[in-house]
mmCIF file with all atom_site columns, C-alpha atoms in Angstrom:
data_model
loop_
_atom_site.group_PDB
_atom_site.id
_atom_site.type_symbol
_atom_site.label_atom_id
_atom_site.label_alt_id
_atom_site.label_comp_id
_atom_site.label_asym_id
_atom_site.label_entity_id
_atom_site.label_seq_id
_atom_site.pdbx_PDB_ins_code
_atom_site.Cartn_x
_atom_site.Cartn_y
_atom_site.Cartn_z
_atom_site.occupancy
_atom_site.B_iso_or_equiv
_atom_site.pdbx_formal_charge
_atom_site.auth_seq_id
_atom_site.auth_comp_id
_atom_site.auth_asym_id
_atom_site.auth_atom_id
_atom_site.pdbx_PDB_model_num
ATOM 1   C CA . MET A 1 1   ? 25.728  5.743   41.459  1.00 49.00 ? 1   MET A CA 1
ATOM 2   C CA . VAL A 1 2   ? 24.659  2.105   41.381  1.00 49.00 ? 2   VAL A CA 1
ATOM 3   C CA . VAL A 1 3   ? 21.412  3.052   39.627  1.00 48.00 ? 3   VAL A CA 1
ATOM 4   C CA . GLY A 1 4   ? 23.342  5.056   37.021  1.00 50.00 ? 4   GLY A CA 1
ATOM 5   C CA . ALA A 1 5   ? 25.672  2.124   36.379  1.00 48.00 ? 5   ALA A CA 1
ATOM 6   C CA . ALA A 1 6   ? 22.700  -0.242  36.071  1.00 48.00 ? 6   ALA A CA 1
ATOM 7   C CA . LEU A 1 7   ? 20.976  2.035   33.577  1.00 46.00 ? 7   LEU A CA 1
ATOM 8   C CA . PHE A 1 8   ? 24.200  2.472   31.615  1.00 45.00 ? 8   PHE A CA 1
ATOM 9   C CA . GLY A 1 9   ? 24.712  -1.296  31.524  1.00 46.00 ? 9   GLY A CA 1
ATOM 10  C CA . ALA A 1 10  ? 21.096  -1.926  30.465  1.00 46.00 ? 10  ALA A CA 1
ATOM 11  C CA . GLY A 1 11  ? 21.694  -0.015  27.234  1.00 45.00 ? 11  GLY A CA 1
ATOM 12  C CA . GLY A 1 12  ? 24.026  -2.735  26.008  1.00 44.00 ? 12  GLY A CA 1
ATOM 13  C CA . CYS A 1 13  ? 21.979  -5.713  27.204  1.00 46.00 ? 13  CYS A CA 1
ATOM 14  C CA . GLY A 1 14  ? 21.317  -6.987  23.701  1.00 41.00 ? 14  GLY A CA 1
ATOM 15  C CA . TYR A 1 15  ? 17.667  -6.020  23.412  1.00 39.00 ? 15  TYR A CA 1
ATOM 16  C CA . ALA A 1 16  ? 16.567  -4.127  20.329  1.00 39.00 ? 16  ALA A CA 1
ATOM 17  C CA . LEU A 1 17  ? 13.373  -3.439  18.424  1.00 39.00 ? 17  LEU A CA 1
ATOM 18  C CA . VAL A 1 18  ? 13.228  -5.813  15.494  1.00 42.00 ? 18  VAL A CA 1
ATOM 19  C CA . GLY A 1 19  ? 11.771  -4.575  12.219  1.00 40.00 ? 19  GLY A CA 1
ATOM 20  C CA . ARG A 1 20  ? 12.113  -0.879  12.934  1.00 44.00 ? 20  ARG A CA 1
ATOM 21  C CA . GLY A 1 21  ? 15.392  -0.031  11.256  1.00 47.00 ? 21  GLY A CA 1
ATOM 22  C CA . ILE A 1 22  ? 15.830  0.918   7.647   1.00 51.00 ? 22  ILE A CA 1
ATOM 23  C CA . THR A 1 23  ? 17.995  -1.681  5.978   1.00 57.00 ? 23  THR A CA 1
ATOM 24  C CA . THR A 1 24  ? 18.207  -0.192  2.523   1.00 66.00 ? 24  THR A CA 1
ATOM 25  C CA . ASP A 1 25  ? 21.519  0.866   1.018   1.00 82.00 ? 25  ASP A CA 1
ATOM 26  C CA . ALA A 1 26  ? 22.747  3.997   2.825   1.00 86.00 ? 26  ALA A CA 1
ATOM 27  C CA . SER A 1 27  ? 23.836  5.548   -0.489  1.00 90.00 ? 27  SER A CA 1
ATOM 28  C CA . ILE A 1 28  ? 20.188  5.846   -1.554  1.00 93.00 ? 28  ILE A CA 1
ATOM 29  C CA . LYS A 1 29  ? 19.103  9.414   -0.928  1.00 94.00 ? 29  LYS A CA 1
ATOM 30  C CA . ARG A 1 30  ? 16.675  10.025  -3.816  1.00 96.00 ? 30  ARG A CA 1
ATOM 31  C CA . ILE A 1 31  ? 13.962  7.547   -4.790  1.00 96.00 ? 31  ILE A CA 1
ATOM 32  C CA . GLY A 1 32  ? 11.894  7.696   -7.954  1.00 98.00 ? 32  GLY A CA 1
ATOM 33  C CA . VAL A 1 33  ? 8.305   6.492   -7.887  1.00 98.00 ? 33  VAL A CA 1
ATOM 34  C CA . PRO A 1 34  ? 6.927   6.789   -11.411 1.00 98.00 ? 34  PRO A CA 1
ATOM 35  C CA . LEU A 1 35  ? 3.190   6.370   -11.908 1.00 98.00 ? 35  LEU A CA 1
ATOM 36  C CA . PHE A 1 36  ? 2.251   2.737   -11.315 1.00 98.00 ? 36  PHE A CA 1
ATOM 37  C CA . ARG A 1 37  ? 1.145   1.133   -14.565 1.00 97.00 ? 37  ARG A CA 1
ATOM 38  C CA . ASP A 1 38  ? -2.484  0.008   -14.461 1.00 97.00 ? 38  ASP A CA 1
ATOM 39  C CA . ALA A 1 39  ? -3.602  -3.148  -16.241 1.00 96.00 ? 39  ALA A CA 1
ATOM 40  C CA . THR A 1 40  ? -7.049  -2.986  -14.585 1.00 95.00 ? 40  THR A CA 1
ATOM 41  C CA . GLY A 1 41  ? -8.619  0.051   -16.239 1.00 92.00 ? 41  GLY A CA 1
ATOM 42  C CA . LYS A 1 42  ? -9.980  1.242   -12.871 1.00 92.00 ? 42  LYS A CA 1
ATOM 43  C CA . PRO A 1 43  ? -10.059 5.059   -13.114 1.00 92.00 ? 43  PRO A CA 1
ATOM 44  C CA . SER A 1 44  ? -7.583  6.907   -10.848 1.00 92.00 ? 44  SER A CA 1
ATOM 45  C CA . LEU A 1 45  ? -6.387  3.749   -9.082  1.00 94.00 ? 45  LEU A CA 1
ATOM 46  C CA . ASP A 1 46  ? -2.836  4.137   -10.426 1.00 96.00 ? 46  ASP A CA 1
ATOM 47  C CA . GLN A 1 47  ? -2.672  7.771   -9.293  1.00 96.00 ? 47  GLN A CA 1
ATOM 48  C CA . MET A 1 48  ? -4.102  7.000   -5.850  1.00 96.00 ? 48  MET A CA 1
ATOM 49  C CA . ILE A 1 49  ? -1.646  4.185   -5.108  1.00 97.00 ? 49  ILE A CA 1
ATOM 50  C CA . THR A 1 50  ? 1.362   6.059   -6.520  1.00 97.00 ? 50  THR A CA 1
ATOM 51  C CA . ARG A 1 51  ? 0.491   9.142   -4.442  1.00 97.00 ? 51  ARG A CA 1
ATOM 52  C CA . ARG A 1 52  ? 0.197   7.078   -1.266  1.00 97.00 ? 52  ARG A CA 1
ATOM 53  C CA . VAL A 1 53  ? 3.522   5.286   -1.860  1.00 97.00 ? 53  VAL A CA 1
ATOM 54  C CA . ILE A 1 54  ? 5.255   8.649   -2.350  1.00 97.00 ? 54  ILE A CA 1
ATOM 55  C CA . GLU A 1 55  ? 3.613   10.050  0.804   1.00 97.00 ? 55  GLU A CA 1
ATOM 56  C CA . GLU A 1 56  ? 4.704   7.026   2.834   1.00 96.00 ? 56  GLU A CA 1
ATOM 57  C CA . LEU A 1 57  ? 8.316   7.278   1.640   1.00 96.00 ? 57  LEU A CA 1
ATOM 58  C CA . LEU A 1 58  ? 8.335   11.004  2.437   1.00 96.00 ? 58  LEU A CA 1
ATOM 59  C CA . ARG A 1 59  ? 6.864   10.288  5.872   1.00 95.00 ? 59  ARG A CA 1
ATOM 60  C CA . ARG A 1 60  ? 9.952   8.199   6.632   1.00 89.00 ? 60  ARG A CA 1
ATOM 61  C CA . GLY A 1 61  ? 11.922  11.473  6.350   1.00 84.00 ? 61  GLY A CA 1
ATOM 62  C CA . ARG A 1 62  ? 15.111  9.949   5.034   1.00 87.00 ? 62  ARG A CA 1
ATOM 63  C CA . PHE A 1 63  ? 14.644  10.277  1.286   1.00 90.00 ? 63  PHE A CA 1
ATOM 64  C CA . ASP A 1 64  ? 13.907  12.798  -1.383  1.00 95.00 ? 64  ASP A CA 1
ATOM 65  C CA . VAL A 1 65  ? 11.109  11.276  -3.432  1.00 97.00 ? 65  VAL A CA 1
ATOM 66  C CA . VAL A 1 66  ? 10.178  12.255  -6.973  1.00 96.00 ? 66  VAL A CA 1
ATOM 67  C CA . GLN A 1 67  ? 7.653   10.904  -9.461  1.00 96.00 ? 67  GLN A CA 1
ATOM 68  C CA . GLN A 1 68  ? 10.216  10.055  -12.143 1.00 95.00 ? 68  GLN A CA 1
ATOM 69  C CA . ALA A 1 69  ? 12.837  7.389   -12.811 1.00 95.00 ? 69  ALA A CA 1
ATOM 70  C CA . ALA A 1 70  ? 15.610  9.737   -14.021 1.00 95.00 ? 70  ALA A CA 1
ATOM 71  C CA . GLY A 1 71  ? 18.236  11.281  -11.752 1.00 96.00 ? 71  GLY A CA 1
ATOM 72  C CA . VAL A 1 72  ? 17.515  9.023   -8.766  1.00 97.00 ? 72  VAL A CA 1
ATOM 73  C CA . ASP A 1 73  ? 19.461  6.475   -6.717  1.00 96.00 ? 73  ASP A CA 1
ATOM 74  C CA . ALA A 1 74  ? 16.667  3.879   -6.732  1.00 96.00 ? 74  ALA A CA 1
ATOM 75  C CA . VAL A 1 75  ? 13.273  3.315   -8.353  1.00 97.00 ? 75  VAL A CA 1
ATOM 76  C CA . VAL A 1 76  ? 10.031  1.782   -7.120  1.00 97.00 ? 76  VAL A CA 1
ATOM 77  C CA . ASP A 1 77  ? 8.569   0.179   -10.244 1.00 97.00 ? 77  ASP A CA 1
ATOM 78  C CA . GLY A 1 78  ? 4.956   -0.936  -9.916  1.00 97.00 ? 78  GLY A CA 1
ATOM 79  C CA . GLU A 1 79  ? 2.143   -2.319  -12.003 1.00 98.00 ? 79  GLU A CA 1
ATOM 80  C CA . ILE A 1 80  ? -1.391  -2.863  -10.737 1.00 97.00 ? 80  ILE A CA 1
ATOM 81  C CA . VAL A 1 81  ? -2.312  -6.235  -12.216 1.00 98.00 ? 81  VAL A CA 1
ATOM 82  C CA . SER A 1 82  ? -5.773  -6.828  -10.778 1.00 96.00 ? 82  SER A CA 1
ATOM 83  C CA . TYR A 1 83  ? -8.662  -5.026  -9.183  1.00 94.00 ? 83  TYR A CA 1
ATOM 84  C CA . ASN A 1 84  ? -11.743 -6.844  -7.955  1.00 92.00 ? 84  ASN A CA 1
ATOM 85  C CA . ALA A 1 85  ? -14.835 -5.646  -6.108  1.00 87.00 ? 85  ALA A CA 1
ATOM 86  C CA . SER A 1 86  ? -17.043 -8.567  -5.111  1.00 88.00 ? 86  SER A CA 1
ATOM 87  C CA . PRO A 1 87  ? -20.049 -8.905  -2.819  1.00 87.00 ? 87  PRO A CA 1
ATOM 88  C CA . VAL A 1 88  ? -19.353 -10.637 0.495   1.00 87.00 ? 88  VAL A CA 1
ATOM 89  C CA . GLY A 1 89  ? -22.518 -9.800  2.427   1.00 85.00 ? 89  GLY A CA 1
ATOM 90  C CA . PHE A 1 90  ? -26.171 -9.973  1.416   1.00 81.00 ? 90  PHE A CA 1
ATOM 91  C CA . GLU A 1 91  ? -29.554 -8.912  2.747   1.00 78.00 ? 91  GLU A CA 1
ATOM 92  C CA . ALA A 1 92  ? -33.105 -9.584  1.666   1.00 70.00 ? 92  ALA A CA 1
ATOM 93  C CA . GLY A 1 93  ? -34.709 -7.053  -0.642  1.00 62.00 ? 93  GLY A CA 1
ATOM 94  C CA . SER A 1 94  ? -37.411 -4.672  0.537   1.00 58.00 ? 94  SER A CA 1
ATOM 95  C CA . SER A 1 95  ? -40.154 -7.174  -0.250  1.00 56.00 ? 95  SER A CA 1
ATOM 96  C CA . ALA A 1 96  ? -40.729 -9.835  2.385   1.00 55.00 ? 96  ALA A CA 1
ATOM 97  C CA . ALA A 1 97  ? -42.616 -12.066 -0.078  1.00 57.00 ? 97  ALA A CA 1
ATOM 98  C CA . PRO A 1 98  ? -41.290 -15.539 -0.798  1.00 61.00 ? 98  PRO A CA 1
ATOM 99  C CA . GLY A 1 99  ? -38.780 -15.492 -3.617  1.00 62.00 ? 99  GLY A CA 1
ATOM 100 C CA . ALA A 1 100 ? -37.810 -11.885 -2.908  1.00 63.00 ? 100 ALA A CA 1
ATOM 101 C CA . GLN A 1 101 ? -34.432 -10.949 -4.306  1.00 74.00 ? 101 GLN A CA 1
ATOM 102 C CA . THR A 1 102 ? -31.416 -10.518 -2.120  1.00 77.00 ? 102 THR A CA 1
ATOM 103 C CA . GLN A 1 103 ? -29.002 -7.700  -2.705  1.00 78.00 ? 103 GLN A CA 1
ATOM 104 C CA . ALA A 1 104 ? -25.369 -7.170  -1.845  1.00 77.00 ? 104 ALA A CA 1
ATOM 105 C CA . SER A 1 105 ? -24.887 -5.172  1.338   1.00 79.00 ? 105 SER A CA 1
ATOM 106 C CA . ARG A 1 106 ? -21.120 -5.536  1.773   1.00 84.00 ? 106 ARG A CA 1
ATOM 107 C CA . TYR A 1 107 ? -18.310 -5.620  -0.785  1.00 84.00 ? 107 TYR A CA 1
ATOM 108 C CA . ALA A 1 108 ? -14.655 -6.627  -0.658  1.00 88.00 ? 108 ALA A CA 1
ATOM 109 C CA . VAL A 1 109 ? -12.166 -4.717  -2.794  1.00 87.00 ? 109 VAL A CA 1
ATOM 110 C CA . THR A 1 110 ? -8.879  -6.452  -3.623  1.00 91.00 ? 110 THR A CA 1
ATOM 111 C CA . VAL A 1 111 ? -5.900  -4.899  -5.422  1.00 93.00 ? 111 VAL A CA 1
ATOM 112 C CA . THR A 1 112 ? -2.849  -6.862  -6.539  1.00 96.00 ? 112 THR A CA 1
ATOM 113 C CA . ALA A 1 113 ? 0.342   -5.283  -7.860  1.00 97.00 ? 113 ALA A CA 1
ATOM 114 C CA . ARG A 1 114 ? 3.711   -6.382  -9.176  1.00 97.00 ? 114 ARG A CA 1
ATOM 115 C CA . VAL A 1 115 ? 6.349   -4.215  -7.470  1.00 97.00 ? 115 VAL A CA 1
ATOM 116 C CA . LYS A 1 116 ? 10.124  -4.065  -7.426  1.00 96.00 ? 116 LYS A CA 1
ATOM 117 C CA . TYR A 1 117 ? 12.562  -1.728  -5.703  1.00 95.00 ? 117 TYR A CA 1
ATOM 118 C CA . VAL A 1 118 ? 15.755  -1.422  -7.744  1.00 95.00 ? 118 VAL A CA 1
ATOM 119 C CA . LYS A 1 119 ? 18.958  0.519   -7.180  1.00 95.00 ? 119 LYS A CA 1
ATOM 120 C CA . THR A 1 120 ? 19.864  2.530   -10.271 1.00 95.00 ? 120 THR A CA 1
ATOM 121 C CA . GLY A 1 121 ? 22.377  0.654   -12.411 1.00 93.00 ? 121 GLY A CA 1
ATOM 122 C CA . SER A 1 122 ? 21.591  -2.733  -10.858 1.00 93.00 ? 122 SER A CA 1
ATOM 123 C CA . ALA A 1 123 ? 19.851  -5.546  -12.691 1.00 91.00 ? 123 ALA A CA 1
ATOM 124 C CA . VAL A 1 124 ? 18.873  -7.291  -9.461  1.00 93.00 ? 124 VAL A CA 1
ATOM 125 C CA . PRO A 1 125 ? 16.096  -5.730  -7.351  1.00 94.00 ? 125 PRO A CA 1
ATOM 126 C CA . MET A 1 126 ? 16.791  -5.018  -3.689  1.00 93.00 ? 126 MET A CA 1
ATOM 127 C CA . TRP A 1 127 ? 13.195  -6.120  -3.074  1.00 94.00 ? 127 TRP A CA 1
ATOM 128 C CA . ALA A 1 128 ? 10.448  -7.519  -5.307  1.00 95.00 ? 128 ALA A CA 1
ATOM 129 C CA . ASN A 1 129 ? 6.989   -9.033  -5.005  1.00 95.00 ? 129 ASN A CA 1
ATOM 130 C CA . GLU A 1 130 ? 5.096   -10.391 -8.007  1.00 96.00 ? 130 GLU A CA 1
ATOM 131 C CA . SER A 1 131 ? 1.706   -10.339 -6.271  1.00 96.00 ? 131 SER A CA 1
ATOM 132 C CA . PHE A 1 132 ? 1.566   -7.731  -3.536  1.00 95.00 ? 132 PHE A CA 1
ATOM 133 C CA . THR A 1 133 ? -2.110  -7.913  -2.493  1.00 92.00 ? 133 THR A CA 1
ATOM 134 C CA . PHE A 1 134 ? -4.351  -5.823  -0.283  1.00 88.00 ? 134 PHE A CA 1
ATOM 135 C CA . ARG A 1 135 ? -8.043  -6.124  0.556   1.00 87.00 ? 135 ARG A CA 1
ATOM 136 C CA . ASP A 1 136 ? -10.620 -3.870  2.213   1.00 85.00 ? 136 ASP A CA 1
ATOM 137 C CA . GLU A 1 137 ? -14.362 -4.191  2.803   1.00 83.00 ? 137 GLU A CA 1
ATOM 138 C CA . TYR A 1 138 ? -17.194 -1.695  2.924   1.00 80.00 ? 138 TYR A CA 1
ATOM 139 C CA . ASP A 1 139 ? -20.949 -1.619  3.514   1.00 79.00 ? 139 ASP A CA 1
ATOM 140 C CA . VAL A 1 140 ? -23.227 -0.364  0.767   1.00 76.00 ? 140 VAL A CA 1
ATOM 141 C CA . GLY A 1 141 ? -26.239 0.310   2.942   1.00 65.00 ? 141 GLY A CA 1
ATOM 142 C CA . SER A 1 142 ? -29.753 0.577   1.605   1.00 61.00 ? 142 SER A CA 1
ATOM 143 C CA . ASP A 1 143 ? -28.953 3.276   -0.979  1.00 61.00 ? 143 ASP A CA 1
ATOM 144 C CA . PRO A 1 144 ? -27.549 1.694   -4.154  1.00 59.00 ? 144 PRO A CA 1
ATOM 145 C CA . GLY A 1 145 ? -26.309 5.136   -5.211  1.00 60.00 ? 145 GLY A CA 1
ATOM 146 C CA . ALA A 1 146 ? -23.911 5.088   -2.251  1.00 55.00 ? 146 ALA A CA 1
ATOM 147 C CA . PHE A 1 147 ? -21.983 2.189   -3.796  1.00 55.00 ? 147 PHE A CA 1
ATOM 148 C CA . ILE A 1 148 ? -19.604 4.423   -5.762  1.00 59.00 ? 148 ILE A CA 1
ATOM 149 C CA . ASP A 1 149 ? -18.960 6.743   -2.809  1.00 68.00 ? 149 ASP A CA 1
ATOM 150 C CA . GLN A 1 150 ? -18.318 3.847   -0.417  1.00 72.00 ? 150 GLN A CA 1
ATOM 151 C CA . GLU A 1 151 ? -16.073 2.149   -2.962  1.00 76.00 ? 151 GLU A CA 1
ATOM 152 C CA . GLY A 1 152 ? -13.999 5.328   -3.348  1.00 79.00 ? 152 GLY A CA 1
ATOM 153 C CA . GLN A 1 153 ? -13.556 5.595   0.420   1.00 81.00 ? 153 GLN A CA 1
ATOM 154 C CA . ALA A 1 154 ? -12.565 1.918   0.610   1.00 80.00 ? 154 ALA A CA 1
ATOM 155 C CA . LEU A 1 155 ? -9.988  2.473   -2.154  1.00 85.00 ? 155 LEU A CA 1
ATOM 156 C CA . GLU A 1 156 ? -8.501  5.409   -0.238  1.00 89.00 ? 156 GLU A CA 1
ATOM 157 C CA . ARG A 1 157 ? -8.164  3.270   2.900   1.00 87.00 ? 157 ARG A CA 1
ATOM 158 C CA . LEU A 1 158 ? -6.810  0.355   0.897   1.00 88.00 ? 158 LEU A CA 1
ATOM 159 C CA . SER A 1 159 ? -4.232  2.468   -0.973  1.00 92.00 ? 159 SER A CA 1
ATOM 160 C CA . GLN A 1 160 ? -2.970  3.969   2.290   1.00 94.00 ? 160 GLN A CA 1
ATOM 161 C CA . ALA A 1 161 ? -2.596  0.547   3.940   1.00 90.00 ? 161 ALA A CA 1
ATOM 162 C CA . PHE A 1 162 ? -1.098  -0.838  0.725   1.00 92.00 ? 162 PHE A CA 1
ATOM 163 C CA . ALA A 1 163 ? 1.556   1.912   0.671   1.00 95.00 ? 163 ALA A CA 1
ATOM 164 C CA . ARG A 1 164 ? 2.382   1.601   4.374   1.00 95.00 ? 164 ARG A CA 1
ATOM 165 C CA . SER A 1 165 ? 2.899   -2.135  4.099   1.00 92.00 ? 165 SER A CA 1
ATOM 166 C CA . LEU A 1 166 ? 4.783   -1.895  0.795   1.00 94.00 ? 166 LEU A CA 1
ATOM 167 C CA . VAL A 1 167 ? 7.259   0.680   2.076   1.00 95.00 ? 167 VAL A CA 1
ATOM 168 C CA . SER A 1 168 ? 7.765   -1.292  5.290   1.00 93.00 ? 168 SER A CA 1
ATOM 169 C CA . ALA A 1 169 ? 8.457   -4.471  3.322   1.00 92.00 ? 169 ALA A CA 1
ATOM 170 C CA . MET A 1 170 ? 10.909  -2.647  1.046   1.00 92.00 ? 170 MET A CA 1
ATOM 171 C CA . LEU A 1 171 ? 12.853  -0.807  3.739   1.00 89.00 ? 171 LEU A CA 1
ATOM 172 C CA . GLU A 1 172 ? 12.584  -2.552  7.098   1.00 83.00 ? 172 GLU A CA 1
ATOM 173 C CA . ALA A 1 173 ? 14.237  -5.701  8.386   1.00 51.00 ? 173 ALA A CA 1
ATOM 174 C CA . PHE A 1 174 ? 11.821  -8.394  9.546   1.00 43.00 ? 174 PHE A CA 1
#
């Protein structure tokens, strides 16, 4: 009996998990995520990021999510403003002679987007970030032809992490 009372009392002790609750307006049941606009010209980047944001919202299980801005309670409006792949690691070329060229062996990919989460009919966003940035790195290896494949895999990882963090920032209290 004493143990039961102690356990019952512990439930109201004031402890709670911070940052785990959804703090968005409870009237929002349907969210529109139109294709992110892409100012970078990087092929398929807009589709990849939009798809991942939709998947992450659906994973939360609380919303219907569509890829349009009409007939929804809120809209996630995004524009990818920069994409950069730059070498961050180098190795000597195959020739060991003095003056041999070095080549990039590791690249960093950075994507920056302008995103706002707006309730339909409101002029003021519930959440906005003018430079939401994510970065990932990948090794090229000795085969220069692998660069494109490795970059694509890095973009998939980056877009998934980007979406997870974006949706958390939009919906969770921190």
